[in-house]
CSV table of C-alpha atoms and ligand atoms in Angstrom, one decimal:
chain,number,residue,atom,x,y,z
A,1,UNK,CA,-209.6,-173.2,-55.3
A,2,UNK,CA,-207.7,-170.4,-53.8
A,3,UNK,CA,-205.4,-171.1,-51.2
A,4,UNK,CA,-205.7,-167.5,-49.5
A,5,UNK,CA,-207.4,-167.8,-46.5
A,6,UNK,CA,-211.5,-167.5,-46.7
A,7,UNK,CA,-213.0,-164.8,-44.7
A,8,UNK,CA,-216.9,-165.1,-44.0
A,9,UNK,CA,-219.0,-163.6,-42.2
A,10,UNK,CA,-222.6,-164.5,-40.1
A,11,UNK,CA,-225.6,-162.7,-40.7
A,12,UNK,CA,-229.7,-162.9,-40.9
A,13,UNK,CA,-232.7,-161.2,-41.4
A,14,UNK,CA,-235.9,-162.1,-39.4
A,15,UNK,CA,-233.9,-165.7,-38.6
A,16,UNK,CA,-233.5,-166.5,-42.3
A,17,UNK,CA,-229.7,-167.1,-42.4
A,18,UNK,CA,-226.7,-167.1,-44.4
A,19,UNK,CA,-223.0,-167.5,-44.6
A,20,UNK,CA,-221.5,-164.3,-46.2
A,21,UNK,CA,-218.7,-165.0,-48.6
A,22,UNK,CA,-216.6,-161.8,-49.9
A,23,UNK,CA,-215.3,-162.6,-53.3
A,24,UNK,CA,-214.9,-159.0,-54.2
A,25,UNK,CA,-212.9,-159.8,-57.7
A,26,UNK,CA,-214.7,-163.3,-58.0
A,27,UNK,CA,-211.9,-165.6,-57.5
A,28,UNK,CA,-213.7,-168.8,-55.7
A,29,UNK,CA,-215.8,-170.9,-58.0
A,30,UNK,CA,-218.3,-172.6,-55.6
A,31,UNK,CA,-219.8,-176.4,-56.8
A,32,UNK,CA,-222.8,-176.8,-55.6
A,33,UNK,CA,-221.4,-179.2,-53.4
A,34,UNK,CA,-219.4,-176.9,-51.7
A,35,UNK,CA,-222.6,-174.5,-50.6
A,36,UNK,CA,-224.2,-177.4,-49.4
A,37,UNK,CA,-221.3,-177.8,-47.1
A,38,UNK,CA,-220.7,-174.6,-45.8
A,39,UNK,CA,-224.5,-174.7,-45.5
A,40,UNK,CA,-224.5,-178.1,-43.6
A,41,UNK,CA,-225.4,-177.1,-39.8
A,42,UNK,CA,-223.4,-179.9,-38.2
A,43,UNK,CA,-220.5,-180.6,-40.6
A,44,UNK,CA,-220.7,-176.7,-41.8
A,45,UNK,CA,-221.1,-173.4,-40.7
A,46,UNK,CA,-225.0,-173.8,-40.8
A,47,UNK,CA,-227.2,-171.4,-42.9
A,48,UNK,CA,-230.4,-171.1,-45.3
A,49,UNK,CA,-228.1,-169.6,-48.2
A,50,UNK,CA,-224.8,-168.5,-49.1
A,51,UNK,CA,-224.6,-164.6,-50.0
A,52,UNK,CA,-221.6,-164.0,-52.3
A,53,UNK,CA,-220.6,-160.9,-52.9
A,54,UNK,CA,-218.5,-160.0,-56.0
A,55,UNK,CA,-217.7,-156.8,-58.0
A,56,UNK,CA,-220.3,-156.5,-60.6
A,57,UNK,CA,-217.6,-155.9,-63.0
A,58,UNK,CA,-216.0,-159.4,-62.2
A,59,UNK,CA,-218.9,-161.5,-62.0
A,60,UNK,CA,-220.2,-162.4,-66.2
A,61,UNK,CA,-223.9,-162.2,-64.8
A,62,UNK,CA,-223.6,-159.0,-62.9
A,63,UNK,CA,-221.0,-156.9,-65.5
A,64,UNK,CA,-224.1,-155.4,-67.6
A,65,UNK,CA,-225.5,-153.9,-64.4
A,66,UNK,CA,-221.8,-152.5,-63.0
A,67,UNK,CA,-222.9,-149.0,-63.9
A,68,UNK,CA,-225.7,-149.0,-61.8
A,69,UNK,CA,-224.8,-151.2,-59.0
A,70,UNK,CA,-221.0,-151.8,-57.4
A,71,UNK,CA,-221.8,-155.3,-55.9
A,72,UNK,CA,-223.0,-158.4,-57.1
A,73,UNK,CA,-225.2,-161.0,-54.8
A,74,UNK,CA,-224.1,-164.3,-56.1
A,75,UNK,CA,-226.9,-165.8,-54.0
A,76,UNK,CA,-227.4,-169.9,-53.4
A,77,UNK,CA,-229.8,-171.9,-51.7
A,78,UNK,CA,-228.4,-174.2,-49.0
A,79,UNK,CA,-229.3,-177.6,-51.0
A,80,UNK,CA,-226.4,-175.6,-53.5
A,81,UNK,CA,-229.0,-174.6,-56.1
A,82,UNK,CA,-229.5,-171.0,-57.7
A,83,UNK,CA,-232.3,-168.6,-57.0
A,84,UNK,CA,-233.1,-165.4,-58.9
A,85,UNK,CA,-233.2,-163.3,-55.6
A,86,UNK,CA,-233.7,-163.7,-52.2
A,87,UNK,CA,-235.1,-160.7,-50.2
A,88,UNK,CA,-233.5,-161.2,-46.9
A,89,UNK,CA,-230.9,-161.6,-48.4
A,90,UNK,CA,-230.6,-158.6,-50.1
A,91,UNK,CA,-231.3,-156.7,-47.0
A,92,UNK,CA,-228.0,-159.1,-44.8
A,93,UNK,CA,-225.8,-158.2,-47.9
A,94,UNK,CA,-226.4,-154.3,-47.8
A,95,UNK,CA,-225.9,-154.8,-44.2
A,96,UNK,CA,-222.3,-156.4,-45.0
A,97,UNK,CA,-221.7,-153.7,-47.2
A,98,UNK,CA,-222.1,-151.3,-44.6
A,99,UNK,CA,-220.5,-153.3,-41.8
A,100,UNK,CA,-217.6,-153.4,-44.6
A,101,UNK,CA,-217.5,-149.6,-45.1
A,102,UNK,CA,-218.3,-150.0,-48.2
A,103,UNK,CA,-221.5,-148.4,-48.1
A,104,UNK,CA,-222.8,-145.6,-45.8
A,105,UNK,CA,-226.2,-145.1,-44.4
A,106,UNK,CA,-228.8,-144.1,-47.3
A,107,UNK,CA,-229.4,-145.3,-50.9
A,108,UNK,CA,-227.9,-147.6,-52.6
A,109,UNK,CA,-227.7,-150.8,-55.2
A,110,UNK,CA,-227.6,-154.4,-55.5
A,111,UNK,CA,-226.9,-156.7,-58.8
A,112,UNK,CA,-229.0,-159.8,-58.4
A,113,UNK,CA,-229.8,-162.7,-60.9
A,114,UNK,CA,-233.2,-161.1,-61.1
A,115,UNK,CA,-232.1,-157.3,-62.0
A,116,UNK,CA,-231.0,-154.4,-60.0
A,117,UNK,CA,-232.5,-154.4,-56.0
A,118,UNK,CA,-232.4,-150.4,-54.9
A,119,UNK,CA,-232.1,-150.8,-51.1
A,120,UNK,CA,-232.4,-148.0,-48.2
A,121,UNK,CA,-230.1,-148.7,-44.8
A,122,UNK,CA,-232.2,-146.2,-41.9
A,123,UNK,CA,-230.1,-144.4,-39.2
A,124,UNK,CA,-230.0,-146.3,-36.4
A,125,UNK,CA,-232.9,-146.1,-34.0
A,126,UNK,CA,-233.0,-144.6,-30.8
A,127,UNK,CA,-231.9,-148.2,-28.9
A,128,UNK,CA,-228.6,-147.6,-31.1
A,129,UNK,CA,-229.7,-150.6,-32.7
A,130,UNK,CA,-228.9,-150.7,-36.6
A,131,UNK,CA,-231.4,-149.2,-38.8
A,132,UNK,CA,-233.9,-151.3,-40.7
A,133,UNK,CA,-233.4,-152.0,-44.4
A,134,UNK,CA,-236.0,-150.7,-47.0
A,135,UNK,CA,-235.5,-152.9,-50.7
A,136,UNK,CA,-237.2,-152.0,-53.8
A,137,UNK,CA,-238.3,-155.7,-54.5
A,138,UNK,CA,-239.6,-155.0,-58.1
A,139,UNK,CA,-243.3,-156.1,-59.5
A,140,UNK,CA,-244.9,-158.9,-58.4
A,141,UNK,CA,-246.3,-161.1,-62.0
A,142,UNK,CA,-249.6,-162.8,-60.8
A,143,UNK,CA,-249.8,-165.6,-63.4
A,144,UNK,CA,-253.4,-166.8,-64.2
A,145,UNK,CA,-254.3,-170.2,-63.2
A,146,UNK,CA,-255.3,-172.5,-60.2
A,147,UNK,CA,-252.5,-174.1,-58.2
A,148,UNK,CA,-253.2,-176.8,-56.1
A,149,UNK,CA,-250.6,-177.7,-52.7
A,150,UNK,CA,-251.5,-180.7,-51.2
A,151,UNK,CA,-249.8,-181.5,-47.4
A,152,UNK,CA,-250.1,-184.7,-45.5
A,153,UNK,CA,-253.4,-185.8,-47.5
A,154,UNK,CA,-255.1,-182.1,-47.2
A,155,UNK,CA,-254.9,-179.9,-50.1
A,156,UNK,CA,-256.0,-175.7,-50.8
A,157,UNK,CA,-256.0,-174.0,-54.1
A,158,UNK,CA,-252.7,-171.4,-53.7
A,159,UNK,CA,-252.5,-168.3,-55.9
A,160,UNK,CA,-249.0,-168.4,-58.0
A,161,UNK,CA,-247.0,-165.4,-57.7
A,162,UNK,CA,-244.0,-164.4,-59.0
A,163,UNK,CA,-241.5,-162.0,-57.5
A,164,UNK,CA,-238.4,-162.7,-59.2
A,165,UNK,CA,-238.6,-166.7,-58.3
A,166,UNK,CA,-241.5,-168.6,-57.8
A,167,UNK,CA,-244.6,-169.1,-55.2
A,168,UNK,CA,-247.4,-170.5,-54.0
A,169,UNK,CA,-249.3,-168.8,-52.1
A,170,UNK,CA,-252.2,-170.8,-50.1
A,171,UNK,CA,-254.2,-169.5,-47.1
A,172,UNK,CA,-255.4,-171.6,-44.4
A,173,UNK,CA,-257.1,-171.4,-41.1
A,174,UNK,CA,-254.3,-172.7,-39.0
A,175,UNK,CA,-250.4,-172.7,-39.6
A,176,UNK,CA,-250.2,-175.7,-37.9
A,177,UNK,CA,-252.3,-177.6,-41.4
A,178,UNK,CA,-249.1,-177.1,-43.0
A,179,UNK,CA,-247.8,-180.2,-40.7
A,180,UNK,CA,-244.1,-180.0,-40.4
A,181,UNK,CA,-242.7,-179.2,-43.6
A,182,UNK,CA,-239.8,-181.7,-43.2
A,183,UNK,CA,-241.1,-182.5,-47.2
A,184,UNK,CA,-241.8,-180.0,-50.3
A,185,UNK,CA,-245.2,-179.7,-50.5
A,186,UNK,CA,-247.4,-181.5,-53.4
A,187,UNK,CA,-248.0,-178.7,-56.0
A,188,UNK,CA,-249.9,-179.3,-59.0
A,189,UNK,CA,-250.5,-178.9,-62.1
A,190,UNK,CA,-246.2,-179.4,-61.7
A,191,UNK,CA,-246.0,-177.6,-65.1
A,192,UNK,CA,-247.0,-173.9,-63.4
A,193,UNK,CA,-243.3,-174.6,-61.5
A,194,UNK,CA,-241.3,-176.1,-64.3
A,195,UNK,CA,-238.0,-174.9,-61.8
A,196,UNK,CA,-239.4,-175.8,-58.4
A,197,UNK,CA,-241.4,-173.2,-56.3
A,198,UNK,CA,-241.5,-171.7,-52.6
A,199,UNK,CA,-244.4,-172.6,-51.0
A,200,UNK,CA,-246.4,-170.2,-48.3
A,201,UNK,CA,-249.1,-171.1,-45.9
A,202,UNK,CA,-251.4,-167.7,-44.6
A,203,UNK,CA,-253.3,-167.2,-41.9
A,204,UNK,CA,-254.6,-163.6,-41.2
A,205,UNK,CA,-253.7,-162.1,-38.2
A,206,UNK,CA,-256.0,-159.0,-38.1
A,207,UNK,CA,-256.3,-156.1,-40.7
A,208,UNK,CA,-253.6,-156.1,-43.0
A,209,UNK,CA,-251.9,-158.3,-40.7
A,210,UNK,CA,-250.7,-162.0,-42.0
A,211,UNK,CA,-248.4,-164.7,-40.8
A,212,UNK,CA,-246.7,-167.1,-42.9
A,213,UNK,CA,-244.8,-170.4,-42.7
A,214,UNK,CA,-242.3,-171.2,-45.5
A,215,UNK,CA,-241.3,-174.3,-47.4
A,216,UNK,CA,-238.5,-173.0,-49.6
A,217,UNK,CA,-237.4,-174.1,-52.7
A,218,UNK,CA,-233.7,-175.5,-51.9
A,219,UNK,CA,-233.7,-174.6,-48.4
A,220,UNK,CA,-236.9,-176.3,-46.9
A,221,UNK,CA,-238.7,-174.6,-43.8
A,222,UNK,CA,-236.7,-171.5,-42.9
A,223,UNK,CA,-237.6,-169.3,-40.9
A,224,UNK,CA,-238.6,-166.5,-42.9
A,225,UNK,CA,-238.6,-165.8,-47.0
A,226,UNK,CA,-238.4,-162.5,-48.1
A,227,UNK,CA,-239.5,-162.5,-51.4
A,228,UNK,CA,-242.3,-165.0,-50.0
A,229,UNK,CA,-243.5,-162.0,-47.9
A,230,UNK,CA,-243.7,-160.2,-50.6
A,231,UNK,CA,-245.8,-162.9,-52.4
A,232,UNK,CA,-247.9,-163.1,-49.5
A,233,UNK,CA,-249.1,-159.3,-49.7
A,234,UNK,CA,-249.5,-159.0,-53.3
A,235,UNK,CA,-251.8,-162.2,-52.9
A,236,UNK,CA,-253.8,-161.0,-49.5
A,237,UNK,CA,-254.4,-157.2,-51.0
A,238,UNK,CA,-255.6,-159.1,-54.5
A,239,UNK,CA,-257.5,-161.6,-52.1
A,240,UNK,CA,-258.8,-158.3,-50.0
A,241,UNK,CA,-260.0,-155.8,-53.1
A,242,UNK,CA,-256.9,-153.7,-51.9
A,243,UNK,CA,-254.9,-153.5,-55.3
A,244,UNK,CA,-253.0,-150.2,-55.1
A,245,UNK,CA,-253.1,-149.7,-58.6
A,246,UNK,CA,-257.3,-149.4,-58.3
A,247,UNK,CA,-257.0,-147.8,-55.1
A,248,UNK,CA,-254.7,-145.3,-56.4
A,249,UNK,CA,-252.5,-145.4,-53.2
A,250,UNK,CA,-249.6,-147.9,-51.5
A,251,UNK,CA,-251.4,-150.4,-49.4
A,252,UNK,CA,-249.2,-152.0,-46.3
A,253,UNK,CA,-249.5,-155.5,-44.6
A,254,UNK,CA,-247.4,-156.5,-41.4
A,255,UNK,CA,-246.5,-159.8,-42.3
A,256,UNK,CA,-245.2,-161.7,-39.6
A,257,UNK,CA,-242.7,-165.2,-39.8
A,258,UNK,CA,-241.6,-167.0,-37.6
A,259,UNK,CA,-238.2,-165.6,-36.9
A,260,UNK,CA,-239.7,-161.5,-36.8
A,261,UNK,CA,-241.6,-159.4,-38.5
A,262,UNK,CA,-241.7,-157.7,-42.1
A,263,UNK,CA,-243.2,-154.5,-43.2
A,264,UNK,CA,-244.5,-154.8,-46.6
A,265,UNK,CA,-245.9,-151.7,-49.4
A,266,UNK,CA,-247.0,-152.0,-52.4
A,267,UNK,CA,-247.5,-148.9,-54.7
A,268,UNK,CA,-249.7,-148.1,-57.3
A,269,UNK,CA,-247.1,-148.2,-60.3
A,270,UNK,CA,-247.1,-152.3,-58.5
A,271,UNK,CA,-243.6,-151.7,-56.9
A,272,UNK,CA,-243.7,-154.1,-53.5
A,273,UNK,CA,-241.6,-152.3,-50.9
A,274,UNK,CA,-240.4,-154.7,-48.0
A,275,UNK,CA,-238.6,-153.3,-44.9
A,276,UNK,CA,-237.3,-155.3,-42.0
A,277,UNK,CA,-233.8,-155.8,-40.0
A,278,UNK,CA,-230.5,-156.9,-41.0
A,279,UNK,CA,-228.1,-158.7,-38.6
A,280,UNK,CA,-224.2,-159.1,-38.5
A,281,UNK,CA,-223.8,-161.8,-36.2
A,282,UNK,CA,-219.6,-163.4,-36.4
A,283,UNK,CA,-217.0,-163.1,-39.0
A,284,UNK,CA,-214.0,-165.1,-39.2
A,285,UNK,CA,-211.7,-167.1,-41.4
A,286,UNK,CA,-212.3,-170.5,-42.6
A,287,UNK,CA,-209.6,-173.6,-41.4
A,288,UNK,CA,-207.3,-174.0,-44.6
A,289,UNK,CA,-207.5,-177.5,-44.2
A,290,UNK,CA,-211.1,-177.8,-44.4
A,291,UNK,CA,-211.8,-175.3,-46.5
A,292,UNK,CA,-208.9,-177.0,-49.7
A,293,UNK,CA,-210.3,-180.3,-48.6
A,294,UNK,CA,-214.8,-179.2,-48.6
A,295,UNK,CA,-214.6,-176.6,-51.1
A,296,UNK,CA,-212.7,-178.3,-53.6
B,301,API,N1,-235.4,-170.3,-51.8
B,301,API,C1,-235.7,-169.2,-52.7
B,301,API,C2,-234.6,-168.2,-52.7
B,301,API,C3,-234.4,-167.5,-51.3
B,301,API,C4,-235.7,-166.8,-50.9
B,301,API,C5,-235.8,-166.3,-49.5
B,301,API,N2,-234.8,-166.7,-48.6
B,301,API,C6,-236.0,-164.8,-49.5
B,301,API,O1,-235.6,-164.2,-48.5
B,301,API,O2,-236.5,-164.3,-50.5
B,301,API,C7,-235.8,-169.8,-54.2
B,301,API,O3,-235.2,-170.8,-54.5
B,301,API,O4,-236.5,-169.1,-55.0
């Protein structure tokens, strides 16, 4: 463990939060244990995930993608496992980026376990608030075959979609069925999710208008997933006959979660756009003593 001091920083998108660790030439090699720590909202810092950010070049995953993208998203669920991607977190780590002056307003890149993420950080808006974040979130793969997720004895068939990492998508007539999530829901058959899954409960909210509630893989209930947003369209405009690619034009939803609201296209080439906010909350330096004695 290095013995410099560790800088982090705060930030969320639409509530889903994460500790921000700049690594920028990959030094600190974080156990799983360690996450969960700085994760752990009492003993820790508190947070859905840990975002760190490395050089593409210094990272082993990342250094095939350095070309194309500067910076690395070493992202990790707060229970200290791995994801593929994480959408919000994509959008809090081009805020850092920015916030870091390392990246301007406009276009640019992000290495993630799950390819290259093109992002877009708007102009500020007229309230001088930061500009929303656009990210190219890739194709959604719609596997065939019936899931099942079963909560507190009551069960709907979900629709598994894949955006990178793993969902279940299941639409019910009240968020509230979904009980309280302390638990991972019941999916079966367990073989569609031989690496765990992110589970989504829909209600519609109007046209092209959901709302979702989240049990995430390695986090539990947050309050907002971005790639489960994403999910969640793809699955409501297959649900709704409004597939972009028969349509021959991008089709939107609003999706709303609990902590804000997300903005969600999907094109007819099957590109799934997702816009929402990005938030810089508090940087600062972690104690030394806690930091050689947790992260060890
Ligand atoms: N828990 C997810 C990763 C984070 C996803 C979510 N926070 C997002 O914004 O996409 C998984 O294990 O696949």
């Amino acid at each position: 463990m290095s013995t410099a001091p560790i800088e982090f920083l705060k930030g969320h998108g639409t509530e889903n939060d994460f500790v921000i660790i700049p690594d920028h030439d990959g030094r600190l090699e974080l156990s799983p244990a360690a996450v969960a720590r700085l994760c752990d909202r009492r003993a820790g810092l508190g947070a859905d995930g840990v975002l760190r950010v490395v050089r593409s070049a210094a990272h082993p995953e990342a250094r095939a993608m350095a070309g194309e993208a500067e910076w690395f998203m070493d992202y990790r669920n707060s229970d200290g496992s791995v994801a593929e991607m994480c959408g919000n977190g994509v959008r809090v780590f081009a805020r850092y980026l920015q916030h870091a002056g390392l990246v301007g307003e406009g276009d640019l890149a992000v290495a993630t376990r799950a390819g290259i993420r093109r992002a877009h950080i708007a102009k500020p808006g007229p309230d001088g608030q930061p500009g929303d974040v656009t990210v190219s979130m890739g194709r959604a793969a719609l596997p065939e075959g019936e899931v099942t997720v079963t909560v507190d004895g009551r069960s709907w068939p979900a629709r598994n979609v894949n955006m990178g990492n793993p969902h279940a998508v299941a639409f019910v007539d009240d968020l509230a069925h979904a009980g309280k999530l302390f638990d991972a829901p019941a999916v079966t058959p367990a073989s569609a999710y031989p690496e765990g899954v992110n589970v989504e409960f829909v209600v519609d909210r109007g046209p092209r208008h959901v709302a979702l509630r989240v049990h995430e893989r390695g986090s539990g209930e947050t309050r907002s997933c971005g790639t489960g947003a994403c999910a969640v369209m793809v699955a409501a405009a297959r649900r709704d006959g409004a597939d972009p690619a028969v349509l021959g034009h991008p089709v939107t939803y609003t999706v709303d979660v609990l902590g804000g609201r997300l903005v969600i296209s999907e094109l007819p080439d099957g590109t799934v756009e997702m816009t929402g906010p990005a938030v810089i909350v508090a940087e600062g330096v972690l104690d030394a003593s806690w930091a050689a004695r947790v992260l060890a």
